């Protein structure tokens, strides 16, 4: 790694109630690369992802200690404006959740909240983001129809476009293809590979093949701890830790 | 055929019969009321009955307009007061309140709906009436006894408040957390998320809650009767007394039935109330269906 890390996690501990969900996490997420977080269900990988945009704050009884630096700024600093942090990151959840409004308004939602953007600029932006996610030709004639009428794969691309419209630096994906058919999955994966030129991408996935196809780096999490971190090929083909080996061979899941 | 399959068929038919029986009660009541109000309807036209403001039973003059207006005023005031309060309460309980506060608040709100109406009536007479008479009305009108449609509306608002809060809370709870997360992760504040996403998603449910509350408010009798003055005149301001339909029936039924046509007139009042609630439900259903179609279009 030559460049400075985009996200740097230092001594992060997360408790929910009396459960220790994340234990002493230290990790540097490289800039403009795809990093996959893999691990068995319930290992804390989604929680880890949600500490990056502080959505984890909304969990009842949560207690967070440690630091998460994004562009060298600790996002858990009390003086930090939480909306500014979140604006830096687009989130793509497990299932698409289009907002209850039109396709156009879904994409315009973020920009409208964040500032005074003119109608014409907004039109340009919407078109631009829909083109970036390959939706433009499919929806250009029905921009003002409800977003919930789209197919689930289209909805997920719309959610990606909606996230890109606030001009983030980072894209967070939480098993973003798990509800999609293989063709839509392939489209989303290809988008991730294209988008890494401009964005840092962090994906949570439980599909090893997907991690292999799209990611440059892999983090293996087990029982709330980071077991191993390294370049994709190295982790998948030549893991150093015994637990990683067992997970990749399919002995633990 | 196997015994268990026969059983299944019998049970399902039985349920159908019971369902039809309970639904037909509605029809039976409607027909009964209509039949009993026929003597009056044969003498005076329906239109005249509902548009005339003169209520002089001894002279055979039955104008129901003041009662219809009394009902609408009281119910309207109640919903205008109760809706914003209940909406904000429900939002607070579901979206903002810490778990501990929520656990204390919810039972309190529900407790409010368990209090008998007559207690609300007494509370209205003891607190709301003097409050209106001495502190509110003097700022707006020269004289008010406090017994007014406003008092009726306030008491009614407190009574329908828990109903609206509990339905709207239920609706808000059904909205997926991920939808809120989607909005929050775009950098929206919690209030922006509530205003632009959650309430939008919840609108059909909120309308349904209001419809239910209004239907209940139309029929609420005893508490309203105790505070709204019961004067058969069309109210022209919130500080004037009114006489809602249920109060008319409850106050007089079984008492002055020696007056010719009086019995029939009270039945007609019941029929009117029945029609108002039926029409109201019908119209709101149409609006709701239309809205849902629009939202999903």
Short mmCIF file of C-alpha atoms in Angstrom, two decimals:
data_model
loop_
_atom_site.label_atom_id
_atom_site.label_comp_id
_atom_site.label_asym_id
_atom_site.label_seq_id
_atom_site.Cartn_x
_atom_site.Cartn_y
_atom_site.Cartn_z
CA UNK A 1 0.00 0.00 0.00
CA UNK A 2 1.56 3.23 -1.08
CA UNK A 3 -1.38 5.55 -0.56
CA UNK A 4 -2.70 6.60 2.83
CA UNK A 5 -5.68 4.54 4.03
CA UNK A 6 -9.10 6.04 3.46
CA UNK A 7 -10.66 4.57 6.55
CA UNK A 8 -8.54 3.76 9.55
CA UNK A 9 -10.07 1.86 12.46
CA UNK A 10 -8.20 2.05 15.75
CA UNK A 11 -8.94 0.00 18.87
CA UNK A 12 -12.63 -0.16 18.05
CA UNK A 13 -14.87 -2.00 20.49
CA UNK A 14 -18.62 -2.28 20.16
CA UNK A 15 -20.91 -3.62 22.84
CA UNK A 16 -24.63 -4.10 22.34
CA UNK A 17 -26.28 -4.70 25.69
CA UNK A 18 -23.82 -7.00 27.44
CA UNK A 19 -22.64 -8.64 24.24
CA UNK A 20 -19.18 -7.80 22.96
CA UNK A 21 -19.89 -7.59 19.23
CA UNK A 22 -16.62 -6.16 17.90
CA UNK A 23 -13.39 -6.81 19.76
CA UNK A 24 -10.43 -4.52 19.46
CA UNK A 25 -10.65 -3.87 15.74
CA UNK A 26 -7.64 -2.30 14.03
CA UNK A 27 -7.71 -2.04 10.26
CA UNK A 28 -6.69 0.30 7.45
CA UNK A 29 -8.97 0.31 4.46
CA UNK A 30 -7.10 1.31 1.32
CA UNK A 31 -8.17 4.20 -0.85
CA UNK A 32 -9.93 3.56 -4.19
CA UNK A 33 -9.93 -0.19 -3.84
CA UNK A 34 -12.62 -2.76 -3.23
CA UNK A 35 -12.30 -4.35 0.19
CA UNK A 36 -14.54 -7.26 1.13
CA UNK A 37 -15.42 -8.17 4.67
CA UNK A 38 -16.10 -11.90 4.85
CA UNK A 39 -17.02 -14.18 7.70
CA UNK A 40 -19.77 -16.42 9.03
CA UNK A 41 -23.24 -15.05 9.89
CA UNK A 42 -23.38 -13.20 13.16
CA UNK A 43 -19.62 -12.56 13.24
CA UNK A 44 -20.10 -8.79 13.35
CA UNK A 45 -19.24 -7.92 9.77
CA UNK A 46 -22.40 -5.86 9.19
CA UNK A 47 -21.89 -4.09 12.53
CA UNK A 48 -18.34 -3.27 11.47
CA UNK A 49 -19.63 -1.80 8.21
CA UNK A 50 -22.23 0.25 10.05
CA UNK A 51 -19.65 1.75 12.38
CA UNK A 52 -18.17 3.44 9.30
CA UNK A 53 -21.23 5.64 8.71
CA UNK A 54 -22.36 5.61 12.34
CA UNK A 55 -25.66 3.91 11.57
CA UNK A 56 -24.71 1.61 14.42
CA UNK A 57 -25.45 4.56 16.73
CA UNK A 58 -29.15 3.90 16.29
CA UNK A 59 -28.99 0.43 17.80
CA UNK A 60 -30.53 0.36 21.29
CA UNK A 61 -28.06 -0.10 24.17
CA UNK A 62 -25.00 0.31 21.98
CA UNK A 63 -21.66 1.34 23.40
CA UNK A 64 -18.78 2.24 21.10
CA UNK A 65 -15.18 2.96 22.07
CA UNK A 66 -12.14 3.57 19.91
CA UNK A 67 -11.63 5.59 16.79
CA UNK A 68 -12.67 5.42 13.16
CA UNK A 69 -10.70 7.89 11.06
CA UNK A 70 -12.09 8.86 7.69
CA UNK A 71 -9.69 11.15 5.82
CA UNK A 72 -7.81 11.43 9.12
CA UNK A 73 -10.84 12.77 10.96
CA UNK A 74 -12.24 10.75 13.86
CA UNK A 75 -15.92 10.30 13.04
CA UNK A 76 -16.68 9.44 16.66
CA UNK A 77 -15.44 12.83 17.83
CA UNK A 78 -18.36 14.55 19.59
CA UNK A 79 -17.87 17.68 17.51
CA UNK A 80 -18.33 15.88 14.24
CA UNK A 81 -21.45 16.61 12.21
CA UNK A 82 -22.98 13.20 11.70
CA UNK A 83 -24.86 14.15 8.54
CA UNK A 84 -21.59 15.27 6.92
CA UNK A 85 -20.01 11.90 7.72
CA UNK A 86 -22.89 10.00 6.23
CA UNK A 87 -22.93 12.20 3.16
CA UNK A 88 -19.43 10.97 2.42
CA UNK A 89 -20.68 7.40 2.14
CA UNK A 90 -23.30 5.75 0.02
CA UNK A 91 -24.92 2.71 1.61
CA UNK A 92 -26.30 -0.18 -0.37
CA UNK A 93 -28.31 -2.45 1.89
CA UNK A 94 -29.23 -6.13 1.58
CA UNK A 95 -32.50 -5.47 -0.12
CA UNK A 96 -33.23 -2.33 -2.10
CA UNK A 97 -35.28 0.19 -0.17
CA UNK A 98 -36.41 2.85 -2.62
CA UNK A 99 -37.89 5.88 -0.88
CA UNK A 100 -41.67 6.20 -1.26
CA UNK A 101 -41.47 8.67 -4.14
CA UNK A 102 -40.71 8.81 -7.84
CA UNK A 103 -37.52 7.56 -9.49
CA UNK A 104 -36.44 11.15 -10.09
CA UNK A 105 -37.18 12.23 -6.51
CA UNK A 106 -35.28 9.25 -5.12
CA UNK A 107 -32.09 10.46 -6.74
CA UNK A 108 -32.86 14.12 -6.05
CA UNK A 109 -33.53 13.37 -2.37
CA UNK A 110 -29.94 13.68 -1.16
CA UNK A 111 -28.92 16.74 -3.22
CA UNK A 112 -32.14 18.53 -2.25
CA UNK A 113 -31.45 17.96 1.44
CA UNK A 114 -27.88 19.13 1.25
CA UNK A 115 -28.32 22.37 -0.50
CA UNK A 116 -29.61 24.73 -3.00
CA UNK A 117 -29.38 23.01 -6.30
CA UNK A 118 -31.25 24.40 -9.28
CA UNK A 119 -33.81 22.48 -11.27
CA UNK A 120 -31.58 22.27 -14.33
CA UNK A 121 -28.52 21.10 -12.42
CA UNK A 122 -30.69 18.52 -10.72
CA UNK A 123 -31.97 17.25 -14.07
CA UNK A 124 -28.39 16.86 -15.26
CA UNK A 125 -27.36 15.13 -12.04
CA UNK A 126 -30.24 12.65 -12.14
CA UNK A 127 -29.47 11.74 -15.73
CA UNK A 128 -25.78 11.42 -14.96
CA UNK A 129 -26.30 9.07 -12.00
CA UNK A 130 -28.85 6.97 -13.84
CA UNK A 131 -26.38 6.60 -16.69
CA UNK A 132 -23.59 5.72 -14.27
CA UNK A 133 -25.66 2.82 -12.99
CA UNK A 134 -26.91 1.80 -16.41
CA UNK A 135 -30.54 2.58 -15.63
CA UNK A 136 -31.06 5.60 -17.87
CA UNK A 137 -32.27 3.76 -20.95
CA UNK A 138 -34.58 1.59 -18.91
CA UNK A 139 -36.31 4.39 -17.00
CA UNK A 140 -35.88 7.63 -18.93
CA UNK A 141 -39.52 7.63 -20.05
CA UNK A 142 -40.93 7.09 -16.57
CA UNK A 143 -38.78 9.21 -14.31
CA UNK A 144 -41.80 10.46 -12.45
CA UNK A 145 -43.34 7.08 -11.80
CA UNK A 146 -43.06 5.46 -8.41
CA UNK A 147 -39.72 3.78 -7.78
CA UNK A 148 -41.39 0.76 -6.22
CA UNK A 149 -42.68 -0.32 -9.63
CA UNK A 150 -39.15 -1.16 -10.81
CA UNK A 151 -37.81 -4.70 -10.72
CA UNK A 152 -35.77 -5.55 -7.67
CA UNK A 153 -32.49 -5.46 -9.60
CA UNK A 154 -33.38 -2.05 -11.03
CA UNK A 155 -34.33 -0.86 -7.56
CA UNK A 156 -30.93 -1.83 -6.22
CA UNK A 157 -29.21 0.10 -9.02
CA UNK A 158 -31.50 3.04 -8.26
CA UNK A 159 -30.41 2.89 -4.62
CA UNK A 160 -26.79 2.93 -5.77
CA UNK A 161 -27.49 5.93 -8.01
CA UNK A 162 -29.26 7.64 -5.12
CA UNK A 163 -26.18 7.17 -2.97
CA UNK A 164 -23.85 8.44 -5.69
CA UNK A 165 -25.95 11.57 -6.14
CA UNK A 166 -24.70 13.07 -2.86
CA UNK A 167 -21.17 12.82 -4.25
CA UNK A 168 -19.70 10.43 -1.68
CA UNK A 169 -16.13 9.19 -1.41
CA UNK A 170 -16.94 5.77 -0.11
CA UNK A 171 -19.52 3.14 -1.03
CA UNK A 172 -20.59 0.67 1.63
CA UNK A 173 -22.34 -2.49 0.49
CA UNK A 174 -24.07 -4.78 2.97
CA UNK A 175 -24.58 -8.07 1.12
CA UNK A 176 -26.02 -5.88 -1.60
CA UNK A 177 -26.65 -8.67 -4.06
CA UNK A 178 -28.14 -11.25 -1.74
CA UNK A 179 -31.71 -10.51 -2.81
CA UNK A 180 -30.91 -10.28 -6.52
CA UNK A 181 -31.03 -12.71 -9.42
CA UNK A 182 -27.72 -13.74 -11.05
CA UNK A 183 -27.99 -11.26 -13.91
CA UNK A 184 -28.68 -8.28 -11.66
CA UNK A 185 -25.91 -9.48 -9.37
CA UNK A 186 -23.47 -9.47 -12.27
CA UNK A 187 -24.52 -5.95 -13.24
CA UNK A 188 -24.00 -4.68 -9.68
CA UNK A 189 -20.64 -6.43 -9.39
CA UNK A 190 -19.48 -4.90 -12.68
CA UNK A 191 -20.58 -1.50 -11.38
CA UNK A 192 -18.45 -1.95 -8.28
CA UNK A 193 -15.42 -2.73 -10.41
CA UNK A 194 -16.01 0.37 -12.56
CA UNK A 195 -16.75 2.59 -9.60
CA UNK A 196 -13.55 1.80 -7.70
CA UNK A 197 -11.70 4.20 -9.98
CA UNK A 198 -13.45 7.03 -8.18
CA UNK A 199 -14.61 5.56 -4.89
CA UNK A 200 -13.36 3.48 -2.03
CA UNK A 201 -15.65 0.49 -1.77
CA UNK A 202 -16.23 -1.71 1.25
CA UNK A 203 -18.47 -4.73 0.82
CA UNK A 204 -19.83 -7.18 3.31
CA UNK A 205 -20.42 -10.52 1.66
CA UNK A 206 -20.78 -14.13 2.59
CA UNK A 207 -20.21 -15.27 -0.97
CA UNK A 208 -16.54 -16.13 -1.38
CA UNK A 209 -16.79 -16.21 -5.17
CA UNK A 210 -18.13 -12.68 -5.10
CA UNK A 211 -15.29 -11.53 -2.87
CA UNK A 212 -12.91 -13.11 -5.33
CA UNK A 213 -14.55 -11.53 -8.39
CA UNK A 214 -14.75 -7.96 -7.19
CA UNK A 215 -12.37 -7.28 -4.34
CA UNK A 216 -8.75 -6.24 -4.13
CA UNK A 217 -8.48 -6.91 -0.42
CA UNK A 218 -10.26 -9.19 1.99
CA UNK A 219 -10.88 -8.86 5.71
CA UNK A 220 -11.83 -12.09 7.46
CA UNK A 221 -13.87 -11.55 10.61
CA UNK A 222 -14.68 -14.30 13.08
CA UNK A 223 -16.54 -13.92 16.39
CA UNK A 224 -16.09 -10.17 16.43
CA UNK A 225 -12.37 -10.21 15.73
CA UNK A 226 -10.35 -9.57 12.62
CA UNK A 227 -8.49 -12.78 11.96
CA UNK A 228 -6.72 -11.87 8.76
CA UNK A 229 -6.43 -9.03 6.28
CA UNK A 230 -4.64 -9.02 2.95
CA UNK A 231 -4.83 -8.98 -0.83
CA UNK A 232 -7.66 -11.15 -2.22
CA UNK A 233 -5.50 -13.82 -3.85
CA UNK A 234 -3.37 -14.20 -0.79
CA UNK A 235 -6.28 -14.64 1.59
CA UNK A 236 -8.16 -17.03 -0.65
CA UNK A 237 -5.28 -19.11 -1.96
CA UNK A 238 -2.70 -18.87 0.74
CA UNK A 239 -4.23 -17.93 4.07
CA UNK A 240 -1.87 -17.75 7.03
CA UNK A 241 -4.34 -18.34 9.81
CA UNK A 242 -5.87 -21.72 10.54
CA UNK A 243 -9.38 -20.23 11.02
CA UNK A 244 -9.25 -18.50 7.64
CA UNK A 245 -8.21 -21.77 6.00
CA UNK A 246 -11.12 -23.61 7.59
CA UNK A 247 -13.61 -20.93 6.60
CA UNK A 248 -12.43 -20.84 3.00
CA UNK A 249 -12.54 -24.61 2.74
CA UNK A 250 -16.07 -24.48 4.09
CA UNK A 251 -15.48 -26.21 7.43
CA UNK A 252 -16.86 -23.30 9.41
CA UNK A 253 -19.66 -21.09 8.27
CA UNK B 1 -64.97 -38.37 2.45
CA UNK B 2 -62.80 -38.35 5.51
CA UNK B 3 -64.28 -37.11 8.75
CA UNK B 4 -61.59 -34.48 9.20
CA UNK B 5 -62.27 -32.98 5.78
CA UNK B 6 -65.99 -32.86 6.52
CA UNK B 7 -65.22 -31.13 9.79
CA UNK B 8 -63.13 -28.59 7.96
CA UNK B 9 -65.98 -27.83 5.57
CA UNK B 10 -68.56 -27.53 8.31
CA UNK B 11 -66.40 -25.19 10.35
CA UNK B 12 -65.72 -22.91 7.41
CA UNK B 13 -69.43 -22.73 6.53
CA UNK B 14 -70.28 -22.05 10.13
CA UNK B 15 -67.86 -19.15 10.22
CA UNK B 16 -69.42 -17.76 7.06
CA UNK B 17 -72.86 -17.89 8.68
CA UNK B 18 -71.67 -16.10 11.80
CA UNK B 19 -69.89 -13.47 9.76
CA UNK B 20 -72.99 -12.83 7.65
CA UNK B 21 -75.11 -12.68 10.79
CA UNK B 22 -72.96 -10.00 12.38
CA UNK B 23 -72.74 -8.00 9.17
CA UNK B 24 -76.50 -8.15 8.70
CA UNK B 25 -76.96 -6.50 12.09
CA UNK B 26 -75.87 -3.30 10.37
CA UNK B 27 -78.63 -3.72 7.82
CA UNK B 28 -81.21 -4.61 10.45
CA UNK B 29 -80.40 -1.50 12.48
CA UNK B 30 -80.58 0.71 9.41
CA UNK B 31 -83.93 -0.69 8.34
CA UNK B 32 -85.29 -0.55 11.88
CA UNK B 33 -84.35 3.11 12.25
CA UNK B 34 -85.78 3.96 8.88
CA UNK B 35 -89.03 2.15 9.66
CA UNK B 36 -89.42 3.90 13.01
CA UNK B 37 -88.75 7.33 11.52
CA UNK B 38 -91.26 6.79 8.70
CA UNK B 39 -94.16 8.56 10.48
CA UNK B 40 -92.11 11.77 10.58
CA UNK B 41 -90.75 11.32 7.07
CA UNK B 42 -94.27 10.93 5.72
CA UNK B 43 -95.28 14.24 7.21
CA UNK B 44 -92.19 16.31 6.53
CA UNK B 45 -89.79 15.82 3.64
CA UNK B 46 -86.27 14.54 4.31
CA UNK B 47 -84.71 17.63 2.82
CA UNK B 48 -86.83 19.94 4.94
CA UNK B 49 -86.00 17.97 8.08
CA UNK B 50 -82.26 18.28 7.62
CA UNK B 51 -82.24 21.88 6.38
CA UNK B 52 -84.64 23.54 8.82
CA UNK B 53 -83.24 25.17 11.95
CA UNK B 54 -86.49 25.44 13.87
CA UNK B 55 -86.84 22.91 16.66
CA UNK B 56 -90.23 23.28 18.31
CA UNK B 57 -91.55 19.78 18.99
CA UNK B 58 -94.69 21.07 20.74
CA UNK B 59 -95.71 22.85 17.57
CA UNK B 60 -94.71 19.89 15.45
CA UNK B 61 -91.68 21.67 14.00
CA UNK B 62 -88.65 19.43 13.70
CA UNK B 63 -85.54 21.01 12.19
CA UNK B 64 -82.40 18.93 12.55
CA UNK B 65 -79.92 21.36 11.03
CA UNK B 66 -78.69 22.67 14.45
CA UNK B 67 -78.02 19.12 15.62
CA UNK B 68 -76.16 18.18 12.47
CA UNK B 69 -74.06 21.31 12.78
CA UNK B 70 -73.52 20.67 16.50
CA UNK B 71 -72.19 17.21 15.71
CA UNK B 72 -69.91 18.49 12.95
CA UNK B 73 -68.56 21.39 15.05
CA UNK B 74 -67.70 19.27 18.05
CA UNK B 75 -66.15 16.51 15.98
CA UNK B 76 -64.25 18.97 13.80
CA UNK B 77 -62.79 20.82 16.77
CA UNK B 78 -61.85 17.53 18.41
CA UNK B 79 -59.93 16.26 15.40
CA UNK B 80 -58.21 19.62 14.81
CA UNK B 81 -56.91 19.54 18.39
CA UNK B 82 -56.21 15.82 18.63
CA UNK B 83 -54.51 15.07 15.31
CA UNK B 84 -51.36 17.22 15.63
CA UNK B 85 -50.95 16.25 19.27
CA UNK B 86 -51.36 12.55 18.64
CA UNK B 87 -49.18 12.60 15.54
CA UNK B 88 -46.29 14.23 17.39
CA UNK B 89 -46.81 11.97 20.40
CA UNK B 90 -46.74 8.86 18.24
CA UNK B 91 -43.63 10.07 16.41
CA UNK B 92 -41.93 10.80 19.71
CA UNK B 93 -42.81 7.44 21.21
CA UNK B 94 -41.76 5.41 18.20
CA UNK B 95 -38.85 7.38 16.77
CA UNK B 96 -37.26 9.46 19.49
CA UNK B 97 -38.05 8.14 22.96
CA UNK B 98 -35.37 5.99 24.62
CA UNK B 99 -36.57 2.45 25.32
CA UNK B 100 -37.08 3.18 29.02
CA UNK B 101 -39.23 6.26 28.41
CA UNK B 102 -41.22 4.39 25.79
CA UNK B 103 -41.99 1.60 28.24
CA UNK B 104 -43.46 4.12 30.66
CA UNK B 105 -45.28 6.28 28.12
CA UNK B 106 -47.15 3.67 26.11
CA UNK B 107 -49.18 2.22 29.00
CA UNK B 108 -50.07 5.74 30.09
CA UNK B 109 -51.49 6.59 26.71
CA UNK B 110 -53.41 3.33 26.68
CA UNK B 111 -54.70 3.95 30.18
CA UNK B 112 -56.30 7.14 28.91
CA UNK B 113 -58.52 5.08 26.61
CA UNK B 114 -59.69 2.95 29.53
CA UNK B 115 -61.20 5.85 31.47
CA UNK B 116 -65.02 5.83 31.32
CA UNK B 117 -66.50 8.70 29.26
CA UNK B 118 -68.50 10.02 32.18
CA UNK B 119 -65.27 10.81 34.02
CA UNK B 120 -64.10 12.85 31.06
CA UNK B 121 -67.44 14.62 31.24
CA UNK B 122 -66.98 15.51 34.89
CA UNK B 123 -63.41 16.61 34.22
CA UNK B 124 -64.75 18.80 31.43
CA UNK B 125 -67.32 20.43 33.71
CA UNK B 126 -64.84 20.96 36.54
CA UNK B 127 -61.81 22.14 34.58
CA UNK B 128 -62.47 22.88 30.93
CA UNK B 129 -65.69 24.86 31.37
CA UNK B 130 -64.24 27.32 33.95
CA UNK B 131 -61.05 27.55 31.90
CA UNK B 132 -62.98 28.55 28.80
CA UNK B 133 -65.39 30.79 30.68
CA UNK B 134 -62.78 32.74 32.65
CA UNK B 135 -59.56 32.58 30.70
CA UNK B 136 -60.10 31.81 27.04
CA UNK B 137 -63.47 33.16 25.97
CA UNK B 138 -63.02 36.68 27.47
CA UNK B 139 -60.21 37.31 24.98
CA UNK B 140 -62.50 36.67 22.04
CA UNK B 141 -66.17 37.20 22.91
CA UNK B 142 -68.15 39.30 25.37
CA UNK B 143 -69.85 36.49 27.16
CA UNK B 144 -69.69 32.72 27.29
CA UNK B 145 -70.90 30.33 29.95
CA UNK B 146 -68.10 27.96 29.04
CA UNK B 147 -70.62 25.35 27.96
CA UNK B 148 -69.73 25.38 24.30
CA UNK B 149 -68.78 23.35 21.27
CA UNK B 150 -65.17 24.17 22.15
CA UNK B 151 -65.55 22.44 25.51
CA UNK B 152 -67.14 19.47 23.77
CA UNK B 153 -64.31 19.44 21.25
CA UNK B 154 -61.59 19.58 23.90
CA UNK B 155 -63.09 16.75 25.93
CA UNK B 156 -63.64 14.69 22.81
CA UNK B 157 -60.07 15.39 21.65
CA UNK B 158 -58.68 13.96 24.88
CA UNK B 159 -60.89 10.92 24.42
CA UNK B 160 -59.84 10.12 20.86
CA UNK B 161 -56.18 10.99 21.47
CA UNK B 162 -55.12 7.51 22.73
CA UNK B 163 -56.90 5.82 19.84
CA UNK B 164 -55.07 7.89 17.23
CA UNK B 165 -51.73 7.58 19.04
CA UNK B 166 -51.95 3.81 19.25
CA UNK B 167 -52.94 3.33 15.61
CA UNK B 168 -50.32 5.74 14.27
CA UNK B 169 -47.63 4.18 16.51
CA UNK B 170 -48.55 0.80 15.12
CA UNK B 171 -48.31 2.14 11.57
CA UNK B 172 -44.93 3.77 12.25
CA UNK B 173 -43.59 0.56 13.73
CA UNK B 174 -44.35 -1.33 10.51
CA UNK B 175 -42.04 0.91 8.50
CA UNK B 176 -38.81 -0.99 7.88
CA UNK B 177 -35.74 0.25 9.72
CA UNK B 178 -33.76 -0.11 6.51
CA UNK B 179 -35.89 2.57 4.86
CA UNK B 180 -34.97 5.00 7.62
CA UNK B 181 -31.34 3.90 7.35
CA UNK B 182 -31.47 4.57 3.61
CA UNK B 183 -32.51 8.14 4.23
CA UNK B 184 -30.13 8.66 7.16
CA UNK B 185 -27.20 7.26 5.22
CA UNK B 186 -27.74 9.95 2.58
CA UNK B 187 -27.02 12.49 5.31
CA UNK B 188 -30.61 13.37 6.18
CA UNK B 189 -31.37 14.33 9.76
CA UNK B 190 -33.87 12.35 11.74
CA UNK B 191 -36.54 15.00 11.35
CA UNK B 192 -35.98 15.21 7.59
CA UNK B 193 -36.28 11.44 7.43
CA UNK B 194 -39.52 11.49 9.39
CA UNK B 195 -41.02 14.33 7.39
CA UNK B 196 -40.06 13.23 3.92
CA UNK B 197 -39.92 9.46 4.12
CA UNK B 198 -41.66 8.02 7.14
CA UNK B 199 -44.75 10.21 7.19
CA UNK B 200 -45.08 9.83 3.46
CA UNK B 201 -45.03 6.09 3.79
CA UNK B 202 -47.43 6.27 6.74
CA UNK B 203 -50.05 8.57 5.21
CA UNK B 204 -52.61 5.88 4.36
CA UNK B 205 -52.32 4.55 7.91
CA UNK B 206 -52.63 8.02 9.40
CA UNK B 207 -55.77 8.69 7.38
CA UNK B 208 -57.22 5.37 8.51
CA UNK B 209 -56.51 6.36 12.13
CA UNK B 210 -58.23 9.70 11.66
CA UNK B 211 -61.25 8.07 10.04
CA UNK B 212 -61.62 5.66 12.92
CA UNK B 213 -61.24 8.43 15.46
CA UNK B 214 -63.79 10.65 13.73
CA UNK B 215 -66.27 7.79 13.48
CA UNK B 216 -65.89 7.30 17.20
CA UNK B 217 -66.14 11.01 17.91
CA UNK B 218 -69.41 11.31 15.97
CA UNK B 219 -71.08 8.87 18.28
CA UNK B 220 -69.54 9.88 21.61
CA UNK B 221 -72.44 10.89 23.80
CA UNK B 222 -72.23 11.28 27.51
CA UNK B 223 -69.03 13.31 27.94
CA UNK B 224 -69.99 15.69 25.15
CA UNK B 225 -73.53 16.04 26.43
CA UNK B 226 -72.23 17.19 29.80
CA UNK B 227 -70.15 20.08 28.48
CA UNK B 228 -71.50 21.42 25.23
CA UNK B 229 -74.59 23.29 26.46
CA UNK B 230 -77.28 21.40 24.56
CA UNK B 231 -78.97 24.37 22.98
CA UNK B 232 -80.79 23.62 19.73
CA UNK B 233 -79.27 26.53 17.82
CA UNK B 234 -76.67 26.44 15.08
CA UNK B 235 -73.36 27.50 16.69
CA UNK B 236 -71.59 30.41 15.00
CA UNK B 237 -68.41 30.43 17.04
CA UNK B 238 -66.53 27.89 19.12
CA UNK B 239 -67.71 29.63 22.29
CA UNK B 240 -71.38 29.06 21.56
CA UNK B 241 -73.24 26.02 22.80
CA UNK B 242 -74.18 23.23 20.45
CA UNK B 243 -76.41 20.20 20.56
CA UNK B 244 -74.96 17.12 18.84
CA UNK B 245 -77.27 14.35 17.64
CA UNK B 246 -76.25 11.68 20.18
CA UNK B 247 -76.86 14.14 23.03
CA UNK B 248 -80.34 14.90 21.66
CA UNK B 249 -81.25 11.24 21.66
CA UNK B 250 -79.74 10.45 25.05
CA UNK B 251 -81.26 13.49 26.73
CA UNK B 252 -84.80 12.96 25.53
CA UNK B 253 -85.45 9.37 24.68
CA UNK B 254 -88.01 7.87 27.03
CA UNK B 255 -88.97 11.22 28.49
CA UNK B 256 -91.13 13.42 26.32
CA UNK B 257 -92.65 10.72 24.21
CA UNK B 258 -96.17 12.00 24.83
CA UNK B 259 -95.50 14.75 22.31
CA UNK B 260 -96.77 13.57 18.94
CA UNK B 261 -94.05 12.53 16.52
CA UNK B 262 -91.35 13.03 19.12
CA UNK B 263 -90.50 9.35 19.24
CA UNK B 264 -90.26 9.25 15.48
CA UNK B 265 -88.12 12.41 15.47
CA UNK B 266 -85.58 10.87 17.85
CA UNK B 267 -85.44 7.78 15.67
CA UNK B 268 -84.82 10.04 12.74
CA UNK B 269 -81.96 11.66 14.67
CA UNK B 270 -80.46 8.20 15.15
CA UNK B 271 -80.97 7.46 11.48
CA UNK B 272 -79.20 10.71 10.58
CA UNK B 273 -76.25 9.84 12.78
CA UNK B 274 -76.17 6.43 11.19
CA UNK B 275 -76.19 7.94 7.69
CA UNK B 276 -73.51 10.51 8.54
CA UNK B 277 -71.15 7.83 9.84
CA UNK B 278 -71.90 5.54 6.92
CA UNK B 279 -71.33 8.29 4.36
CA UNK B 280 -68.21 9.45 6.11
CA UNK B 281 -66.74 5.96 6.11
CA UNK B 282 -67.67 5.45 2.49
CA UNK B 283 -66.07 8.71 1.37
CA UNK B 284 -62.91 8.17 3.39
CA UNK B 285 -62.58 4.66 1.99
CA UNK B 286 -62.77 6.09 -1.53
CA UNK B 287 -60.15 8.71 -0.68
CA UNK B 288 -57.90 6.08 0.85
CA UNK B 289 -58.20 3.73 -2.11
CA UNK B 290 -57.50 6.60 -4.47
CA UNK B 291 -54.48 7.65 -2.45
CA UNK B 292 -53.03 4.16 -2.30
CA UNK B 293 -53.42 3.87 -6.05
CA UNK B 294 -51.62 7.18 -6.50
CA UNK B 295 -48.81 6.25 -4.13
CA UNK B 296 -48.09 3.01 -5.90
CA UNK B 297 -48.52 4.43 -9.42
#
